[in-house]
mmCIF file of C-alpha atoms in Angstrom:
data_model
loop_
_atom_site.group_PDB
_atom_site.id
_atom_site.type_symbol
_atom_site.label_atom_id
_atom_site.label_comp_id
_atom_site.label_asym_id
_atom_site.label_seq_id
_atom_site.Cartn_x
_atom_site.Cartn_y
_atom_site.Cartn_z
ATOM 1 C CA MET A 279 5.588 -7.366 23.003
ATOM 2 C CA THR A 280 2.616 -5.576 24.109
ATOM 3 C CA ILE A 281 2.076 -1.902 24.371
ATOM 4 C CA LYS A 282 2.175 -1.927 28.260
ATOM 5 C CA GLN A 283 5.408 -3.787 28.105
ATOM 6 C CA ILE A 284 6.769 -1.138 25.850
ATOM 7 C CA MET A 285 5.356 1.732 28.118
ATOM 8 C CA GLU A 286 7.019 0.173 31.251
ATOM 9 C CA ARG A 287 10.572 -0.299 29.378
ATOM 10 C CA VAL A 288 10.343 3.298 28.205
ATOM 11 C CA GLY A 289 9.056 4.925 31.165
ATOM 12 C CA LEU A 290 5.850 6.188 29.592
ATOM 13 C CA THR A 291 2.352 6.531 31.397
ATOM 14 C CA GLU A 292 0.195 7.819 29.171
ATOM 15 C CA THR A 293 -1.159 5.381 26.716
ATOM 16 C CA GLY A 294 -2.141 7.831 23.802
ATOM 17 C CA ARG A 295 1.295 9.045 23.599
ATOM 18 C CA ALA A 296 2.801 5.767 23.618
ATOM 19 C CA VAL A 297 0.643 4.664 20.731
ATOM 20 C CA ALA A 298 1.487 7.760 18.682
ATOM 21 C CA TYR A 299 5.293 7.019 19.184
ATOM 22 C CA ILE A 300 4.820 3.288 18.346
ATOM 23 C CA LYS A 301 2.932 4.119 15.289
ATOM 24 C CA ASP A 302 5.882 6.586 14.316
ATOM 25 C CA ALA A 303 8.366 3.797 15.145
ATOM 26 C CA LEU A 304 6.409 1.180 13.062
ATOM 27 C CA GLU A 305 6.317 3.586 9.898
ATOM 28 C CA GLU A 306 10.188 4.447 10.264
ATOM 29 C CA ILE A 307 11.132 0.622 10.805
ATOM 30 C CA ASN A 308 9.087 -0.274 7.722
ATOM 31 C CA VAL A 309 10.628 2.622 5.657
ATOM 32 C CA ARG A 310 14.165 1.104 6.427
ATOM 33 C CA SER A 311 13.480 -2.524 6.914
ATOM 34 C CA GLU A 312 10.268 -3.549 5.081
ATOM 35 C CA THR A 313 8.876 -5.889 7.823
ATOM 36 C CA HIS A 314 5.352 -6.183 6.446
ATOM 37 C CA ILE A 315 4.658 -6.578 2.512
ATOM 38 C CA THR A 316 1.247 -7.092 0.948
ATOM 39 C CA THR A 317 0.014 -7.315 -2.582
ATOM 40 C CA SER A 318 -3.231 -5.457 -3.620
ATOM 41 C CA LYS A 319 -5.083 -6.038 -7.083
ATOM 42 C CA ILE A 320 -6.982 -3.290 -8.640
ATOM 43 C CA SER A 321 -9.205 -3.499 -11.889
ATOM 44 C CA LEU A 322 -7.963 -1.494 -15.055
ATOM 45 C CA ALA A 323 -10.702 0.484 -16.735
ATOM 46 C CA LYS A 324 -10.425 1.263 -20.350
ATOM 47 C CA ASP A 325 -9.121 4.781 -21.106
ATOM 48 C CA GLN A 326 -8.833 5.455 -17.441
ATOM 49 C CA ARG A 327 -5.083 6.309 -16.419
ATOM 50 C CA LEU A 328 -4.931 7.120 -12.907
ATOM 51 C CA TYR A 329 -5.680 4.823 -9.964
ATOM 52 C CA ASP A 330 -5.668 5.541 -6.323
ATOM 53 C CA ILE A 331 -2.499 4.135 -4.348
ATOM 54 C CA PRO A 332 -4.103 2.615 -0.886
ATOM 55 C CA ASN A 333 -3.580 5.078 1.742
ATOM 56 C CA HIS A 334 -1.634 2.645 4.179
ATOM 57 C CA VAL A 335 1.168 2.095 1.566
ATOM 58 C CA ILE A 336 4.701 3.117 2.636
ATOM 59 C CA GLN A 337 6.697 2.040 0.013
ATOM 60 C CA ILE A 338 5.890 0.517 -3.411
ATOM 61 C CA LYS A 339 8.056 -2.533 -4.002
ATOM 62 C CA ASP A 340 6.846 -3.587 -7.392
ATOM 63 C CA VAL A 341 4.131 -2.838 -10.117
ATOM 64 C CA ARG A 342 2.846 -5.853 -12.034
ATOM 65 C CA VAL A 343 0.263 -6.023 -14.734
ATOM 66 C CA LYS A 344 -1.523 -9.143 -16.186
ATOM 67 C CA ASN A 345 -0.572 -10.131 -19.459
ATOM 68 C CA HIS A 346 2.257 -7.464 -19.839
ATOM 69 C CA LEU A 347 4.656 -8.961 -22.375
ATOM 70 C CA ASN A 348 2.817 -12.439 -22.142
ATOM 71 C CA SER A 349 -0.454 -14.157 -23.094
ATOM 72 C CA LYS A 350 -0.552 -16.493 -20.137
ATOM 73 C CA ASP A 351 -2.469 -14.464 -17.863
ATOM 74 C CA GLU A 352 0.817 -13.883 -15.838
ATOM 75 C CA TYR A 353 1.574 -10.952 -13.847
ATOM 76 C CA ARG A 354 4.690 -9.270 -14.654
ATOM 77 C CA SER A 355 6.876 -6.139 -13.475
ATOM 78 C CA ILE A 356 6.330 -3.070 -15.447
ATOM 79 C CA SER A 357 8.822 -0.350 -16.155
ATOM 80 C CA ARG A 358 8.576 3.148 -14.847
ATOM 81 C CA LEU A 359 8.648 5.972 -17.293
ATOM 82 C CA ILE A 360 10.697 9.049 -16.589
ATOM 83 C CA HIS A 361 8.228 11.361 -18.543
ATOM 84 C CA LYS A 362 4.705 10.914 -18.759
ATOM 85 C CA PRO A 363 3.280 11.113 -22.323
ATOM 86 C CA LEU A 364 3.213 14.381 -23.880
ATOM 87 C CA VAL A 365 -0.057 13.914 -25.988
ATOM 88 C CA LYS A 366 -3.159 14.086 -23.838
ATOM 89 C CA ASP A 367 -5.279 11.122 -23.767
ATOM 90 C CA ALA A 368 -9.076 10.225 -24.264
ATOM 91 C CA ASP A 369 -9.492 10.532 -20.296
ATOM 92 C CA GLY A 370 -7.819 13.974 -20.523
ATOM 93 C CA VAL A 371 -4.682 13.165 -18.547
ATOM 94 C CA MET B 68 -3.790 -16.253 -29.482
ATOM 95 C CA ALA B 69 -4.274 -13.317 -27.356
ATOM 96 C CA GLU B 70 -2.320 -10.138 -28.361
ATOM 97 C CA VAL B 71 0.789 -9.561 -26.320
ATOM 98 C CA LYS B 72 0.609 -6.210 -24.401
ATOM 99 C CA GLU B 73 3.019 -4.043 -22.994
ATOM 100 C CA TYR B 74 2.398 -1.542 -19.861
ATOM 101 C CA GLY B 75 4.537 1.205 -18.095
ATOM 102 C CA TYR B 76 3.587 3.374 -15.195
ATOM 103 C CA TYR B 77 4.452 6.592 -13.489
ATOM 104 C CA ILE B 78 3.571 8.286 -10.314
ATOM 105 C CA GLU B 79 1.340 11.069 -10.179
ATOM 106 C CA GLY B 80 0.943 12.563 -6.455
ATOM 107 C CA ASN B 81 -0.975 10.010 -4.651
ATOM 108 C CA LYS B 82 -2.105 8.189 -7.726
ATOM 109 C CA ILE B 83 -0.437 5.690 -10.033
ATOM 110 C CA ALA B 84 -0.560 6.142 -13.848
ATOM 111 C CA ILE B 85 -0.901 3.161 -15.871
ATOM 112 C CA VAL B 86 -0.157 3.361 -19.822
ATOM 113 C CA GLN B 87 -0.020 0.759 -22.395
ATOM 114 C CA LYS B 88 1.589 0.742 -25.552
ATOM 115 C CA ASP B 89 -0.391 1.351 -28.620
ATOM 116 C CA ILE B 90 1.205 -0.184 -31.705
ATOM 117 C CA SER B 91 -1.971 -0.014 -34.050
ATOM 118 C CA PHE B 92 -1.362 1.997 -37.075
ATOM 119 C CA ASP B 93 -2.561 5.372 -37.519
ATOM 120 C CA ASN B 94 -3.187 6.074 -41.018
ATOM 121 C CA ASP B 95 -4.697 9.606 -40.638
ATOM 122 C CA VAL B 96 -2.632 11.678 -43.038
ATOM 123 C CA ASN B 97 -3.523 14.891 -40.705
ATOM 124 C CA SER B 98 -1.922 13.084 -37.750
ATOM 125 C CA ARG B 99 1.632 13.288 -36.526
ATOM 126 C CA ASN B 100 1.753 9.791 -36.028
ATOM 127 C CA TYR B 101 0.881 8.950 -39.511
ATOM 128 C CA GLY B 102 3.118 6.040 -41.141
ATOM 129 C CA PRO B 103 2.849 2.449 -41.632
ATOM 130 C CA ASP B 104 5.666 1.537 -39.140
ATOM 131 C CA ALA B 105 5.225 0.061 -35.875
ATOM 132 C CA ASP B 106 7.848 2.664 -34.340
ATOM 133 C CA LYS B 107 4.983 5.014 -34.436
ATOM 134 C CA ILE B 108 4.030 3.820 -31.136
ATOM 135 C CA LEU B 109 2.295 5.883 -28.310
ATOM 136 C CA TRP B 110 1.876 5.206 -24.673
ATOM 137 C CA LYS B 111 -1.934 5.622 -23.842
ATOM 138 C CA SER B 112 -4.242 4.944 -21.228
ATOM 139 C CA PRO B 113 -5.209 1.222 -20.916
ATOM 140 C CA LEU B 114 -6.725 0.204 -24.126
ATOM 141 C CA GLU B 115 -9.318 -2.131 -22.544
ATOM 142 C CA SER B 116 -10.400 -3.129 -19.350
ATOM 143 C CA VAL B 117 -8.905 -5.891 -17.326
ATOM 144 C CA THR B 118 -10.415 -7.151 -14.156
ATOM 145 C CA ASP B 119 -7.632 -7.378 -11.272
ATOM 146 C CA GLY B 120 -5.410 -6.273 -13.906
ATOM 147 C CA LEU B 121 -3.032 -4.194 -11.625
ATOM 148 C CA GLU B 122 -1.101 -5.822 -8.812
ATOM 149 C CA LEU B 123 0.956 -3.460 -6.478
ATOM 150 C CA GLN B 124 3.213 -5.020 -4.151
ATOM 151 C CA TYR B 125 3.900 -2.491 -1.250
ATOM 152 C CA SER B 126 5.103 -2.503 2.605
ATOM 153 C CA TYR B 127 2.596 -1.041 5.166
ATOM 154 C CA VAL B 128 2.493 -0.073 8.916
ATOM 155 C CA PRO B 129 1.441 -3.219 10.785
ATOM 156 C CA ASP B 130 -0.677 -1.422 13.265
ATOM 157 C CA TYR B 131 -3.375 -4.089 13.135
ATOM 158 C CA ARG B 132 -3.447 -7.783 13.370
ATOM 159 C CA ILE B 133 -5.878 -10.300 12.086
ATOM 160 C CA ASN B 134 -6.346 -12.657 14.709
ATOM 161 C CA ASP B 135 -8.361 -15.145 12.530
ATOM 162 C CA ALA B 136 -7.408 -15.040 8.978
ATOM 163 C CA SER B 137 -10.364 -17.738 7.943
ATOM 164 C CA ASP B 138 -13.015 -15.416 9.751
ATOM 165 C CA THR B 139 -13.970 -13.569 6.642
ATOM 166 C CA GLN B 140 -17.108 -12.275 4.957
ATOM 167 C CA ALA B 141 -17.784 -11.666 1.283
ATOM 168 C CA ILE B 142 -18.233 -7.915 0.241
ATOM 169 C CA THR B 143 -20.360 -7.576 -3.080
ATOM 170 C CA GLY B 144 -19.595 -3.648 -3.660
ATOM 171 C CA TYR B 145 -19.334 -0.495 -2.202
ATOM 172 C CA GLU B 146 -21.542 2.934 -2.174
ATOM 173 C CA GLU B 147 -21.757 6.141 -0.534
ATOM 174 C CA GLU B 148 -23.872 6.172 2.434
ATOM 175 C CA GLY B 149 -26.048 9.489 2.972
ATOM 176 C CA THR B 150 -23.510 11.564 5.115
ATOM 177 C CA GLY B 151 -20.454 10.813 2.709
ATOM 178 C CA LEU B 152 -19.314 7.620 4.366
ATOM 179 C CA LEU B 153 -18.361 4.329 2.896
ATOM 180 C CA LYS B 154 -20.975 1.559 3.052
ATOM 181 C CA VAL B 155 -19.746 -1.859 1.879
ATOM 182 C CA THR B 156 -22.552 -4.417 1.029
ATOM 183 C CA GLY B 157 -23.004 -7.948 1.408
ATOM 184 C CA GLY B 158 -25.426 -10.643 2.426
ATOM 185 C CA SER B 159 -26.051 -12.298 5.867
ATOM 186 C CA LEU B 160 -23.208 -10.384 7.467
ATOM 187 C CA SER B 161 -22.288 -10.787 11.175
ATOM 188 C CA THR B 162 -23.566 -8.043 13.435
ATOM 189 C CA SER B 163 -21.706 -9.228 16.527
ATOM 190 C CA ALA B 164 -20.962 -6.252 18.633
ATOM 191 C CA SER B 165 -17.313 -7.278 18.806
ATOM 192 C CA ILE B 166 -16.693 -6.008 15.109
ATOM 193 C CA THR B 167 -15.091 -2.890 15.733
ATOM 194 C CA HIS B 168 -12.677 -2.877 12.845
ATOM 195 C CA ILE B 169 -12.504 -4.799 9.567
ATOM 196 C CA VAL B 170 -9.524 -5.363 7.072
ATOM 197 C CA ILE B 171 -10.721 -5.295 3.392
ATOM 198 C CA GLU B 172 -9.065 -7.050 0.719
ATOM 199 C CA GLY B 173 -10.007 -6.961 -3.198
ATOM 200 C CA LEU B 174 -11.950 -3.552 -3.187
ATOM 201 C CA ASP B 175 -9.906 -1.462 -5.509
ATOM 202 C CA ASN B 176 -9.322 1.724 -3.488
ATOM 203 C CA PHE B 177 -10.132 0.627 -0.003
ATOM 204 C CA ASN B 178 -7.830 -2.333 0.850
ATOM 205 C CA GLY B 179 -6.624 -2.098 4.439
ATOM 206 C CA LEU B 180 -7.901 -1.235 7.889
ATOM 207 C CA HIS B 181 -11.251 0.407 8.536
ATOM 208 C CA LYS B 182 -13.350 1.429 11.615
ATOM 209 C CA VAL B 183 -16.970 0.426 11.762
ATOM 210 C CA LYS B 184 -19.575 2.635 12.381
ATOM 211 C CA THR B 185 -22.678 0.751 11.901
ATOM 212 C CA LEU B 186 -23.337 -3.015 11.634
ATOM 213 C CA HIS B 187 -26.196 -4.435 9.507
ATOM 214 C CA SER B 188 -26.918 -7.949 8.173
ATOM 215 C CA ASP B 189 -26.945 -6.523 4.639
ATOM 216 C CA TYR B 190 -24.176 -3.875 4.952
ATOM 217 C CA TYR B 191 -21.530 -2.228 7.155
ATOM 218 C CA ILE B 192 -21.044 1.636 7.459
ATOM 219 C CA LEU B 193 -17.634 2.672 7.802
ATOM 220 C CA GLU B 194 -15.779 5.674 9.373
ATOM 221 C CA THR B 195 -14.078 6.104 5.870
ATOM 222 C CA LYS B 196 -15.116 9.032 3.702
ATOM 223 C CA TYR B 197 -16.325 8.216 0.265
ATOM 224 C CA ASN B 198 -17.987 10.334 -2.316
ATOM 225 C CA GLY B 199 -18.892 8.683 -5.553
ATOM 226 C CA PRO B 200 -21.072 5.980 -7.566
ATOM 227 C CA ASP B 201 -22.420 2.618 -6.455
ATOM 228 C CA VAL B 202 -19.734 0.147 -7.499
ATOM 229 C CA THR B 203 -20.176 -3.767 -7.891
ATOM 230 C CA ASN B 204 -16.866 -5.162 -6.766
ATOM 231 C CA ALA B 205 -16.248 -8.622 -4.969
ATOM 232 C CA GLY B 206 -13.845 -8.561 -2.051
ATOM 233 C CA THR B 207 -13.592 -10.012 1.273
ATOM 234 C CA MET B 208 -13.289 -8.771 4.722
ATOM 235 C CA SER B 209 -11.645 -9.903 7.804
ATOM 236 C CA ILE B 210 -13.669 -9.309 10.777
ATOM 237 C CA ASP B 211 -11.544 -10.669 13.771
ATOM 238 C CA VAL B 212 -9.164 -7.899 13.992
ATOM 239 C CA SER B 213 -7.146 -6.358 16.921
ATOM 240 C CA VAL B 214 -5.918 -2.593 16.305
ATOM 241 C CA LEU B 215 -3.231 -0.812 17.822
ATOM 242 C CA GLN B 216 -5.198 1.389 20.368
ATOM 243 C CA ASP B 217 -4.903 -0.105 23.635
ATOM 244 C CA GLU B 218 -2.235 -1.386 26.075
ATOM 245 C CA SER B 219 -3.177 -4.946 25.504
ATOM 246 C CA PHE B 220 -2.201 -4.848 21.742
ATOM 247 C CA GLU B 221 0.791 -7.117 20.949
ATOM 248 C CA ILE B 222 3.063 -5.502 18.302
ATOM 249 C CA ASP B 223 3.707 -7.617 15.373
ATOM 250 C CA LEU B 224 7.537 -7.246 14.651
ATOM 251 C CA PRO B 225 10.522 -9.460 15.091
ATOM 252 C CA THR B 226 11.894 -9.617 18.329
ATOM 253 C CA TYR B 227 15.153 -8.066 17.224
ATOM 254 C CA LEU B 228 13.434 -4.963 15.649
ATOM 255 C CA GLN B 229 11.373 -4.659 18.880
ATOM 256 C CA LYS B 230 14.671 -3.270 20.517
ATOM 257 C CA ALA B 231 14.898 -0.716 17.708
ATOM 258 C CA LEU B 232 11.237 0.133 18.454
ATOM 259 C CA ILE B 233 12.394 0.996 22.128
ATOM 260 C CA TYR B 234 15.171 3.336 21.103
ATOM 261 C CA TYR B 235 12.988 5.060 18.598
ATOM 262 C CA ILE B 236 10.484 5.711 21.073
ATOM 263 C CA LYS B 237 13.159 6.975 23.649
ATOM 264 C CA SER B 238 14.840 9.114 20.973
ATOM 265 C CA LYS B 239 11.303 10.907 20.232
ATOM 266 C CA PHE B 240 10.794 11.095 24.087
ATOM 267 C CA PHE B 241 13.989 12.953 24.517
ATOM 268 C CA GLU B 242 13.434 15.172 21.463
ATOM 269 C CA ASP B 243 10.219 16.147 22.879
ATOM 270 C CA LEU B 244 11.794 16.967 26.148
ATOM 271 C CA GLY B 245 14.575 19.241 24.479
ATOM 272 C CA ASP B 246 17.301 16.991 25.138
ATOM 273 C CA LEU B 247 18.970 16.645 21.839
ATOM 274 C CA GLU B 248 22.192 15.051 23.168
ATOM 275 C CA LYS B 249 20.190 11.877 24.351
ATOM 276 C CA ARG B 250 17.902 12.003 21.113
ATOM 277 C CA GLU B 251 20.908 11.765 19.048
ATOM 278 C CA TYR B 252 22.182 8.915 21.199
ATOM 279 C CA PHE B 253 18.999 6.925 20.866
ATOM 280 C CA GLU B 254 18.684 7.746 17.257
ATOM 281 C CA THR B 255 21.808 6.208 16.523
ATOM 282 C CA LEU B 256 21.105 3.126 18.443
ATOM 283 C CA PHE B 257 17.901 2.720 16.492
ATOM 284 C CA LEU B 258 19.548 2.998 12.965
ATOM 285 C CA GLU B 259 22.340 0.619 14.134
ATOM 286 C CA GLN B 260 19.797 -1.953 15.198
ATOM 287 C CA VAL B 261 17.609 -1.734 12.080
ATOM 288 C CA GLU B 262 20.800 -2.081 10.067
ATOM 289 C CA ARG B 263 21.985 -5.238 11.838
ATOM 290 C CA HIS B 264 18.578 -6.707 11.387
ATOM 291 C CA ASN B 265 18.881 -5.878 7.626
ATOM 292 C CA ASN B 266 22.197 -7.229 7.305
ATOM 293 C CA ALA B 267 21.590 -10.520 9.067
ATOM 294 C CA LYS B 268 19.151 -11.707 6.605
ATOM 295 C CA ILE B 269 21.516 -11.376 3.739
ATOM 296 C CA ALA B 270 24.184 -14.162 3.340
ATOM 297 C CA GLY B 271 27.167 -14.224 1.094
ATOM 298 C CA PHE B 272 28.538 -11.122 -1.074
ATOM 299 C CA ARG B 273 26.395 -8.448 -2.597
ATOM 300 C CA VAL B 274 26.298 -7.463 -6.202
ATOM 301 C CA ILE B 275 24.881 -4.201 -7.592
ATOM 302 C CA ALA B 276 23.105 -4.953 -11.200
ATOM 303 C CA THR B 277 20.340 -3.384 -13.164
ATOM 304 C CA SER B 278 17.084 -4.835 -12.448
ATOM 305 C CA SER B 279 14.847 -6.220 -15.206
ATOM 306 C CA ASN B 280 12.400 -3.495 -14.555
ATOM 307 C CA ALA B 281 14.905 -0.445 -14.440
ATOM 308 C CA ILE B 282 13.811 3.020 -15.816
ATOM 309 C CA LYS B 283 13.548 3.140 -19.557
#
């Protein structure tokens, strides 16, 4: 379905307004139904703890790290910690 | 044999913190972790660099469509352009005027859709803010991309959910008009439609169980 068809079904005439509504709708649908899922790889740097989450992320589904509990270069899911470590690290975090 | 590693994560604002278990002995008598036992473990920042070591799986808004997935170009790195914009570098890049947006994959922080400001055979300047050092990082970019911005764009959504999208837009439309009764009506239809779509994909009974990556 194109934006034009949606506008006709809803009765909207302003394209900008329709696009804004559709973007909101797609976001809301993805929060509830996860229609589009992708993966992204980030390089880990020694002594760097924080990494940017890509801006277009709606929901993180899984976090996997290479060689976590294996030595076969497999990516495996890692656990989420409830509390961050109390002792400061080399990178000051 | 390579040493087996153990990682964990937590979220801090819009960043993800990756920590690694350090099981090396700390035999400094002045340290609170002094002792010969392996239970003197600490979570620390990654103990070594790993190329493509972290893999995030996430949902995103499909506000663009890649028309030809094979129409890609290699990126060799990125840097800050003079005015604080992101400049991705490569070699023999296409300068076709039809390239208005690109979708990047493989660059640590910049995966996703970007609007192109300047095309050059050695680099593209994007309308994405970046302040930082020059980085060498191999990635790819799709250049045949349609973006949700005009009436001809075809929404990439299952047919059943397209009806939910109509209900959502009507709900917001009446919300803006101040007609809350109709807003509630269409909101309910939207939620029911999405729920039916979710239920239709799962056959059989459902069991709730602790996952292997549950909270420690």
